Amino acid sequence: MDIIKTVAFVSSTLITLILVLIFVLNWKIFDIAILLAIGVIFIVGSIWGYKQMYSEDD
């Protein structure tokens, strides 16, 4: 049940962010795609770094 709540929260937050960027700040779809790509790279890099830091293969 927690995964459903998490997915709903992340989805609603992402949709709200995109709508605000498009309608309030007049961003283009390409600008939003770049922003989301940077965010995904940051998150993946953070997870990778965390796994490298706390791995048991020392």
PDB file of N, CA, C and O in Angstrom:
ATOM      1  N   MET A   1       0.823  -1.194   0.000  1.00  0.00           N
ATOM      2  CA  MET A   1       0.000   0.000   0.000  1.00  0.00           C
ATOM      3  C   MET A   1       0.866   1.258   0.000  1.00  0.00           C
ATOM      4  O   MET A   1       0.486   2.267  -0.565  1.00  0.00           O
ATOM      5  N   ASP A   2       2.039   1.177   0.640  1.00  0.00           N
ATOM      6  CA  ASP A   2       2.918   2.339   0.677  1.00  0.00           C
ATOM      7  C   ASP A   2       3.436   2.712  -0.704  1.00  0.00           C
ATOM      8  O   ASP A   2       3.628   3.887  -0.993  1.00  0.00           O
ATOM      9  N   ILE A   3       3.659   1.703  -1.558  1.00  0.00           N
ATOM     10  CA  ILE A   3       4.170   1.987  -2.896  1.00  0.00           C
ATOM     11  C   ILE A   3       3.139   2.751  -3.722  1.00  0.00           C
ATOM     12  O   ILE A   3       3.489   3.632  -4.502  1.00  0.00           O
ATOM     13  N   ILE A   4       1.871   2.474  -3.506  1.00  0.00           N
ATOM     14  CA  ILE A   4       0.809   3.180  -4.234  1.00  0.00           C
ATOM     15  C   ILE A   4       0.760   4.639  -3.792  1.00  0.00           C
ATOM     16  O   ILE A   4       0.638   5.543  -4.626  1.00  0.00           O
ATOM     17  N   LYS A   5       0.885   4.871  -2.496  1.00  0.00           N
ATOM     18  CA  LYS A   5       0.905   6.245  -1.990  1.00  0.00           C
ATOM     19  C   LYS A   5       2.123   7.003  -2.515  1.00  0.00           C
ATOM     20  O   LYS A   5       2.030   8.173  -2.876  1.00  0.00           O
ATOM     21  N   THR A   6       3.262   6.329  -2.574  1.00  0.00           N
ATOM     22  CA  THR A   6       4.486   6.957  -3.066  1.00  0.00           C
ATOM     23  C   THR A   6       4.360   7.307  -4.539  1.00  0.00           C
ATOM     24  O   THR A   6       4.717   8.412  -4.960  1.00  0.00           O
ATOM     25  N   VAL A   7       3.855   6.379  -5.332  1.00  0.00           N
ATOM     26  CA  VAL A   7       3.679   6.623  -6.765  1.00  0.00           C
ATOM     27  C   VAL A   7       2.682   7.754  -6.998  1.00  0.00           C
ATOM     28  O   VAL A   7       2.896   8.623  -7.851  1.00  0.00           O
ATOM     29  N   ALA A   8       1.602   7.783  -6.242  1.00  0.00           N
ATOM     30  CA  ALA A   8       0.615   8.852  -6.386  1.00  0.00           C
ATOM     31  C   ALA A   8       1.214  10.206  -6.018  1.00  0.00           C
ATOM     32  O   ALA A   8       0.986  11.202  -6.712  1.00  0.00           O
ATOM     33  N   PHE A   9       2.003  10.259  -4.951  1.00  0.00           N
ATOM     34  CA  PHE A   9       2.622  11.516  -4.528  1.00  0.00           C
ATOM     35  C   PHE A   9       3.626  12.012  -5.567  1.00  0.00           C
ATOM     36  O   PHE A   9       3.607  13.185  -5.948  1.00  0.00           O
ATOM     37  N   VAL A  10       4.494  11.114  -6.032  1.00  0.00           N
ATOM     38  CA  VAL A  10       5.500  11.508  -7.013  1.00  0.00           C
ATOM     39  C   VAL A  10       4.835  11.930  -8.318  1.00  0.00           C
ATOM     40  O   VAL A  10       5.227  12.934  -8.927  1.00  0.00           O
ATOM     41  N   SER A  11       3.828  11.210  -8.738  1.00  0.00           N
ATOM     42  CA  SER A  11       3.126  11.559  -9.981  1.00  0.00           C
ATOM     43  C   SER A  11       2.441  12.912  -9.872  1.00  0.00           C
ATOM     44  O   SER A  11       2.549  13.741 -10.791  1.00  0.00           O
ATOM     45  N   SER A  12       1.744  13.143  -8.786  1.00  0.00           N
ATOM     46  CA  SER A  12       1.045  14.425  -8.637  1.00  0.00           C
ATOM     47  C   SER A  12       2.040  15.582  -8.521  1.00  0.00           C
ATOM     48  O   SER A  12       1.807  16.658  -9.069  1.00  0.00           O
ATOM     49  N   THR A  13       3.151  15.357  -7.846  1.00  0.00           N
ATOM     50  CA  THR A  13       4.172  16.399  -7.736  1.00  0.00           C
ATOM     51  C   THR A  13       4.782  16.705  -9.096  1.00  0.00           C
ATOM     52  O   THR A  13       4.964  17.873  -9.460  1.00  0.00           O
ATOM     53  N   LEU A  14       5.088  15.675  -9.868  1.00  0.00           N
ATOM     54  CA  LEU A  14       5.673  15.857 -11.195  1.00  0.00           C
ATOM     55  C   LEU A  14       4.705  16.553 -12.145  1.00  0.00           C
ATOM     56  O   LEU A  14       5.098  17.468 -12.879  1.00  0.00           O
ATOM     57  N   ILE A  15       3.446  16.158 -12.116  1.00  0.00           N
ATOM     58  CA  ILE A  15       2.442  16.799 -12.968  1.00  0.00           C
ATOM     59  C   ILE A  15       2.272  18.266 -12.580  1.00  0.00           C
ATOM     60  O   ILE A  15       2.195  19.142 -13.449  1.00  0.00           O
ATOM     61  N   THR A  16       2.238  18.553 -11.286  1.00  0.00           N
ATOM     62  CA  THR A  16       2.123  19.934 -10.831  1.00  0.00           C
ATOM     63  C   THR A  16       3.321  20.763 -11.276  1.00  0.00           C
ATOM     64  O   THR A  16       3.165  21.892 -11.751  1.00  0.00           O
ATOM     65  N   LEU A  17       4.519  20.205 -11.145  1.00  0.00           N
ATOM     66  CA  LEU A  17       5.727  20.902 -11.585  1.00  0.00           C
ATOM     67  C   LEU A  17       5.669  21.223 -13.075  1.00  0.00           C
ATOM     68  O   LEU A  17       5.940  22.362 -13.486  1.00  0.00           O
ATOM     69  N   ILE A  18       5.296  20.257 -13.881  1.00  0.00           N
ATOM     70  CA  ILE A  18       5.234  20.464 -15.328  1.00  0.00           C
ATOM     71  C   ILE A  18       4.180  21.499 -15.681  1.00  0.00           C
ATOM     72  O   ILE A  18       4.420  22.388 -16.517  1.00  0.00           O
ATOM     73  N   LEU A  19       3.010  21.431 -15.054  1.00  0.00           N
ATOM     74  CA  LEU A  19       1.959  22.410 -15.349  1.00  0.00           C
ATOM     75  C   LEU A  19       2.370  23.823 -14.954  1.00  0.00           C
ATOM     76  O   LEU A  19       2.107  24.783 -15.686  1.00  0.00           O
ATOM     77  N   VAL A  20       3.027  23.963 -13.805  1.00  0.00           N
ATOM     78  CA  VAL A  20       3.501  25.287 -13.378  1.00  0.00           C
ATOM     79  C   VAL A  20       4.550  25.810 -14.351  1.00  0.00           C
ATOM     80  O   VAL A  20       4.523  26.978 -14.751  1.00  0.00           O
ATOM     81  N   LEU A  21       5.470  24.953 -14.756  1.00  0.00           N
ATOM     82  CA  LEU A  21       6.512  25.387 -15.683  1.00  0.00           C
ATOM     83  C   LEU A  21       5.944  25.795 -17.038  1.00  0.00           C
ATOM     84  O   LEU A  21       6.404  26.763 -17.644  1.00  0.00           O
ATOM     85  N   ILE A  22       4.946  25.083 -17.508  1.00  0.00           N
ATOM     86  CA  ILE A  22       4.378  25.393 -18.827  1.00  0.00           C
ATOM     87  C   ILE A  22       3.489  26.631 -18.767  1.00  0.00           C
ATOM     88  O   ILE A  22       3.655  27.567 -19.560  1.00  0.00           O
ATOM     89  N   PHE A  23       2.552  26.666 -17.840  1.00  0.00           N
ATOM     90  CA  PHE A  23       1.534  27.714 -17.868  1.00  0.00           C
ATOM     91  C   PHE A  23       1.920  28.972 -17.097  1.00  0.00           C
ATOM     92  O   PHE A  23       1.526  30.071 -17.475  1.00  0.00           O
ATOM     93  N   VAL A  24       2.687  28.855 -16.029  1.00  0.00           N
ATOM     94  CA  VAL A  24       3.047  30.033 -15.238  1.00  0.00           C
ATOM     95  C   VAL A  24       4.344  30.651 -15.749  1.00  0.00           C
ATOM     96  O   VAL A  24       4.435  31.867 -15.942  1.00  0.00           O
ATOM     97  N   LEU A  25       5.347  29.815 -15.992  1.00  0.00           N
ATOM     98  CA  LEU A  25       6.649  30.336 -16.392  1.00  0.00           C
ATOM     99  C   LEU A  25       6.877  30.325 -17.902  1.00  0.00           C
ATOM    100  O   LEU A  25       7.925  30.752 -18.367  1.00  0.00           O
ATOM    101  N   ASN A  26       5.899  29.807 -18.650  1.00  0.00           N
ATOM    102  CA  ASN A  26       5.959  29.760 -20.115  1.00  0.00           C
ATOM    103  C   ASN A  26       7.183  29.012 -20.634  1.00  0.00           C
ATOM    104  O   ASN A  26       7.830  29.433 -21.587  1.00  0.00           O
ATOM    105  N   TRP A  27       7.513  27.897 -19.991  1.00  0.00           N
ATOM    106  CA  TRP A  27       8.612  27.070 -20.459  1.00  0.00           C
ATOM    107  C   TRP A  27       8.140  26.249 -21.651  1.00  0.00           C
ATOM    108  O   TRP A  27       6.961  25.970 -21.816  1.00  0.00           O
ATOM    109  N   LYS A  28       9.081  25.828 -22.452  1.00  0.00           N
ATOM    110  CA  LYS A  28       8.796  24.943 -23.583  1.00  0.00           C
ATOM    111  C   LYS A  28       9.037  23.503 -23.150  1.00  0.00           C
ATOM    112  O   LYS A  28       9.711  23.241 -22.158  1.00  0.00           O
ATOM    113  N   ILE A  29       8.505  22.557 -23.899  1.00  0.00           N
ATOM    114  CA  ILE A  29       8.637  21.133 -23.579  1.00  0.00           C
ATOM    115  C   ILE A  29      10.111  20.723 -23.560  1.00  0.00           C
ATOM    116  O   ILE A  29      10.540  19.941 -22.707  1.00  0.00           O
ATOM    117  N   PHE A  30      10.913  21.271 -24.483  1.00  0.00           N
ATOM    118  CA  PHE A  30      12.328  20.932 -24.544  1.00  0.00           C
ATOM    119  C   PHE A  30      13.051  21.356 -23.268  1.00  0.00           C
ATOM    120  O   PHE A  30      13.898  20.624 -22.754  1.00  0.00           O
ATOM    121  N   ASP A  31      12.709  22.533 -22.736  1.00  0.00           N
ATOM    122  CA  ASP A  31      13.328  23.012 -21.493  1.00  0.00           C
ATOM    123  C   ASP A  31      12.984  22.099 -20.322  1.00  0.00           C
ATOM    124  O   ASP A  31      13.840  21.799 -19.485  1.00  0.00           O
ATOM    125  N   ILE A  32      11.746  21.654 -20.272  1.00  0.00           N
ATOM    126  CA  ILE A  32      11.307  20.762 -19.198  1.00  0.00           C
ATOM    127  C   ILE A  32      12.004  19.412 -19.321  1.00  0.00           C
ATOM    128  O   ILE A  32      12.418  18.829 -18.318  1.00  0.00           O
ATOM    129  N   ALA A  33      12.183  18.923 -20.558  1.00  0.00           N
ATOM    130  CA  ALA A  33      12.872  17.649 -20.767  1.00  0.00           C
ATOM    131  C   ALA A  33      14.318  17.732 -20.279  1.00  0.00           C
ATOM    132  O   ALA A  33      14.830  16.793 -19.655  1.00  0.00           O
ATOM    133  N   ILE A  34      14.972  18.860 -20.549  1.00  0.00           N
ATOM    134  CA  ILE A  34      16.345  19.046 -20.077  1.00  0.00           C
ATOM    135  C   ILE A  34      16.383  19.062 -18.546  1.00  0.00           C
ATOM    136  O   ILE A  34      17.238  18.425 -17.923  1.00  0.00           O
ATOM    137  N   LEU A  35      15.458  19.782 -17.922  1.00  0.00           N
ATOM    138  CA  LEU A  35      15.394  19.843 -16.466  1.00  0.00           C
ATOM    139  C   LEU A  35      15.181  18.461 -15.858  1.00  0.00           C
ATOM    140  O   LEU A  35      15.862  18.074 -14.899  1.00  0.00           O
ATOM    141  N   LEU A  36      14.256  17.687 -16.424  1.00  0.00           N
ATOM    142  CA  LEU A  36      13.990  16.347 -15.911  1.00  0.00           C
ATOM    143  C   LEU A  36      15.178  15.419 -16.133  1.00  0.00           C
ATOM    144  O   LEU A  36      15.484  14.582 -15.278  1.00  0.00           O
ATOM    145  N   ALA A  37      15.873  15.558 -17.262  1.00  0.00           N
ATOM    146  CA  ALA A  37      17.053  14.735 -17.531  1.00  0.00           C
ATOM    147  C   ALA A  37      18.153  15.032 -16.515  1.00  0.00           C
ATOM    148  O   ALA A  37      18.805  14.106 -16.007  1.00  0.00           O
ATOM    149  N   ILE A  38      18.369  16.307 -16.208  1.00  0.00           N
ATOM    150  CA  ILE A  38      19.365  16.671 -15.204  1.00  0.00           C
ATOM    151  C   ILE A  38      18.982  16.074 -13.848  1.00  0.00           C
ATOM    152  O   ILE A  38      19.838  15.556 -13.119  1.00  0.00           O
ATOM    153  N   GLY A  39      17.701  16.126 -13.495  1.00  0.00           N
ATOM    154  CA  GLY A  39      17.236  15.546 -12.236  1.00  0.00           C
ATOM    155  C   GLY A  39      17.439  14.048 -12.172  1.00  0.00           C
ATOM    156  O   GLY A  39      17.886  13.516 -11.156  1.00  0.00           O
ATOM    157  N   VAL A  40      17.154  13.353 -13.262  1.00  0.00           N
ATOM    158  CA  VAL A  40      17.339  11.896 -13.300  1.00  0.00           C
ATOM    159  C   VAL A  40      18.815  11.550 -13.171  1.00  0.00           C
ATOM    160  O   VAL A  40      19.183  10.632 -12.427  1.00  0.00           O
ATOM    161  N   ILE A  41      19.677  12.286 -13.873  1.00  0.00           N
ATOM    162  CA  ILE A  41      21.123  12.046 -13.777  1.00  0.00           C
ATOM    163  C   ILE A  41      21.603  12.265 -12.346  1.00  0.00           C
ATOM    164  O   ILE A  41      22.396  11.484 -11.813  1.00  0.00           O
ATOM    165  N   PHE A  42      21.122  13.317 -11.710  1.00  0.00           N
ATOM    166  CA  PHE A  42      21.504  13.595 -10.322  1.00  0.00           C
ATOM    167  C   PHE A  42      21.062  12.469  -9.385  1.00  0.00           C
ATOM    168  O   PHE A  42      21.829  12.011  -8.533  1.00  0.00           O
ATOM    169  N   ILE A  43      19.836  12.008  -9.520  1.00  0.00           N
ATOM    170  CA  ILE A  43      19.317  10.949  -8.652  1.00  0.00           C
ATOM    171  C   ILE A  43      20.066   9.639  -8.867  1.00  0.00           C
ATOM    172  O   ILE A  43      20.463   8.974  -7.912  1.00  0.00           O
ATOM    173  N   VAL A  44      20.282   9.278 -10.135  1.00  0.00           N
ATOM    174  CA  VAL A  44      21.004   8.036 -10.430  1.00  0.00           C
ATOM    175  C   VAL A  44      22.440   8.121  -9.911  1.00  0.00           C
ATOM    176  O   VAL A  44      22.962   7.167  -9.337  1.00  0.00           O
ATOM    177  N   GLY A  45      23.074   9.266 -10.101  1.00  0.00           N
ATOM    178  CA  GLY A  45      24.434   9.450  -9.593  1.00  0.00           C
ATOM    179  C   GLY A  45      24.492   9.379  -8.083  1.00  0.00           C
ATOM    180  O   GLY A  45      25.443   8.822  -7.511  1.00  0.00           O
ATOM    181  N   SER A  46      23.507   9.923  -7.419  1.00  0.00           N
ATOM    182  CA  SER A  46      23.465   9.868  -5.961  1.00  0.00           C
ATOM    183  C   SER A  46      23.296   8.439  -5.464  1.00  0.00           C
ATOM    184  O   SER A  46      23.957   8.021  -4.506  1.00  0.00           O
ATOM    185  N   ILE A  47      22.430   7.682  -6.103  1.00  0.00           N
ATOM    186  CA  ILE A  47      22.226   6.277  -5.710  1.00  0.00           C
ATOM    187  C   ILE A  47      23.496   5.479  -5.964  1.00  0.00           C
ATOM    188  O   ILE A  47      23.920   4.671  -5.128  1.00  0.00           O
ATOM    189  N   TRP A  48      24.137   5.700  -7.112  1.00  0.00           N
ATOM    190  CA  TRP A  48      25.380   5.003  -7.433  1.00  0.00           C
ATOM    191  C   TRP A  48      26.460   5.333  -6.399  1.00  0.00           C
ATOM    192  O   TRP A  48      27.159   4.446  -5.913  1.00  0.00           O
ATOM    193  N   GLY A  49      26.599   6.601  -6.063  1.00  0.00           N
ATOM    194  CA  GLY A  49      27.596   7.008  -5.079  1.00  0.00           C
ATOM    195  C   GLY A  49      27.316   6.420  -3.708  1.00  0.00           C
ATOM    196  O   GLY A  49      28.239   6.002  -3.003  1.00  0.00           O
ATOM    197  N   TYR A  50      26.057   6.384  -3.322  1.00  0.00           N
ATOM    198  CA  TYR A  50      25.687   5.792  -2.036  1.00  0.00           C
ATOM    199  C   TYR A  50      26.053   4.306  -2.004  1.00  0.00           C
ATOM    200  O   TYR A  50      26.604   3.822  -1.017  1.00  0.00           O
ATOM    201  N   LYS A  51      25.740   3.603  -3.095  1.00  0.00           N
ATOM    202  CA  LYS A  51      26.074   2.174  -3.143  1.00  0.00           C
ATOM    203  C   LYS A  51      27.579   1.955  -3.115  1.00  0.00           C
ATOM    204  O   LYS A  51      28.059   1.024  -2.482  1.00  0.00           O
ATOM    205  N   GLN A  52      28.329   2.813  -3.807  1.00  0.00           N
ATOM    206  CA  GLN A  52      29.791   2.680  -3.800  1.00  0.00           C
ATOM    207  C   GLN A  52      30.355   2.958  -2.409  1.00  0.00           C
ATOM    208  O   GLN A  52      31.289   2.311  -1.969  1.00  0.00           O
ATOM    209  N   MET A  53      29.796   3.918  -1.724  1.00  0.00           N
ATOM    210  CA  MET A  53      30.303   4.315  -0.415  1.00  0.00           C
ATOM    211  C   MET A  53      30.038   3.253   0.649  1.00  0.00           C
ATOM    212  O   MET A  53      30.870   3.014   1.528  1.00  0.00           O
ATOM    213  N   TYR A  54      28.890   2.614   0.560  1.00  0.00           N
ATOM    214  CA  TYR A  54      28.488   1.666   1.604  1.00  0.00           C
ATOM    215  C   TYR A  54      28.490   0.208   1.130  1.00  0.00           C
ATOM    216  O   TYR A  54      27.810  -0.622   1.698  1.00  0.00           O
ATOM    217  N   SER A  55      29.254  -0.091   0.102  1.00  0.00           N
ATOM    218  CA  SER A  55      29.302  -1.477  -0.376  1.00  0.00           C
ATOM    219  C   SER A  55      30.151  -2.313   0.584  1.00  0.00           C
ATOM    220  O   SER A  55      31.020  -1.802   1.282  1.00  0.00           O
ATOM    221  N   GLU A  56      29.926  -3.589   0.578  1.00  0.00           N
ATOM    222  CA  GLU A  56      30.619  -4.510   1.486  1.00  0.00           C
ATOM    223  C   GLU A  56      31.899  -5.043   0.872  1.00  0.00           C
ATOM    224  O   GLU A  56      32.559  -5.889   1.460  1.00  0.00           O
ATOM    225  N   ASP A  57      32.276  -4.599  -0.326  1.00  0.00           N
ATOM    226  CA  ASP A  57      33.446  -5.135  -1.019  1.00  0.00           C
ATOM    227  C   ASP A  57      34.739  -4.412  -0.683  1.00  0.00           C
ATOM    228  O   ASP A  57      35.685  -4.495  -1.434  1.00  0.00           O
ATOM    229  N   ASP A  58      34.785  -3.721   0.433  1.00  0.00           N
ATOM    230  CA  ASP A  58      35.983  -2.933   0.771  1.00  0.00           C
ATOM    231  C   ASP A  58      37.189  -3.781   0.959  1.00  0.00           C
ATOM    232  O   ASP A  58      37.447  -4.650   1.530  1.00  0.00           O
TER     233      ASP A  58
END
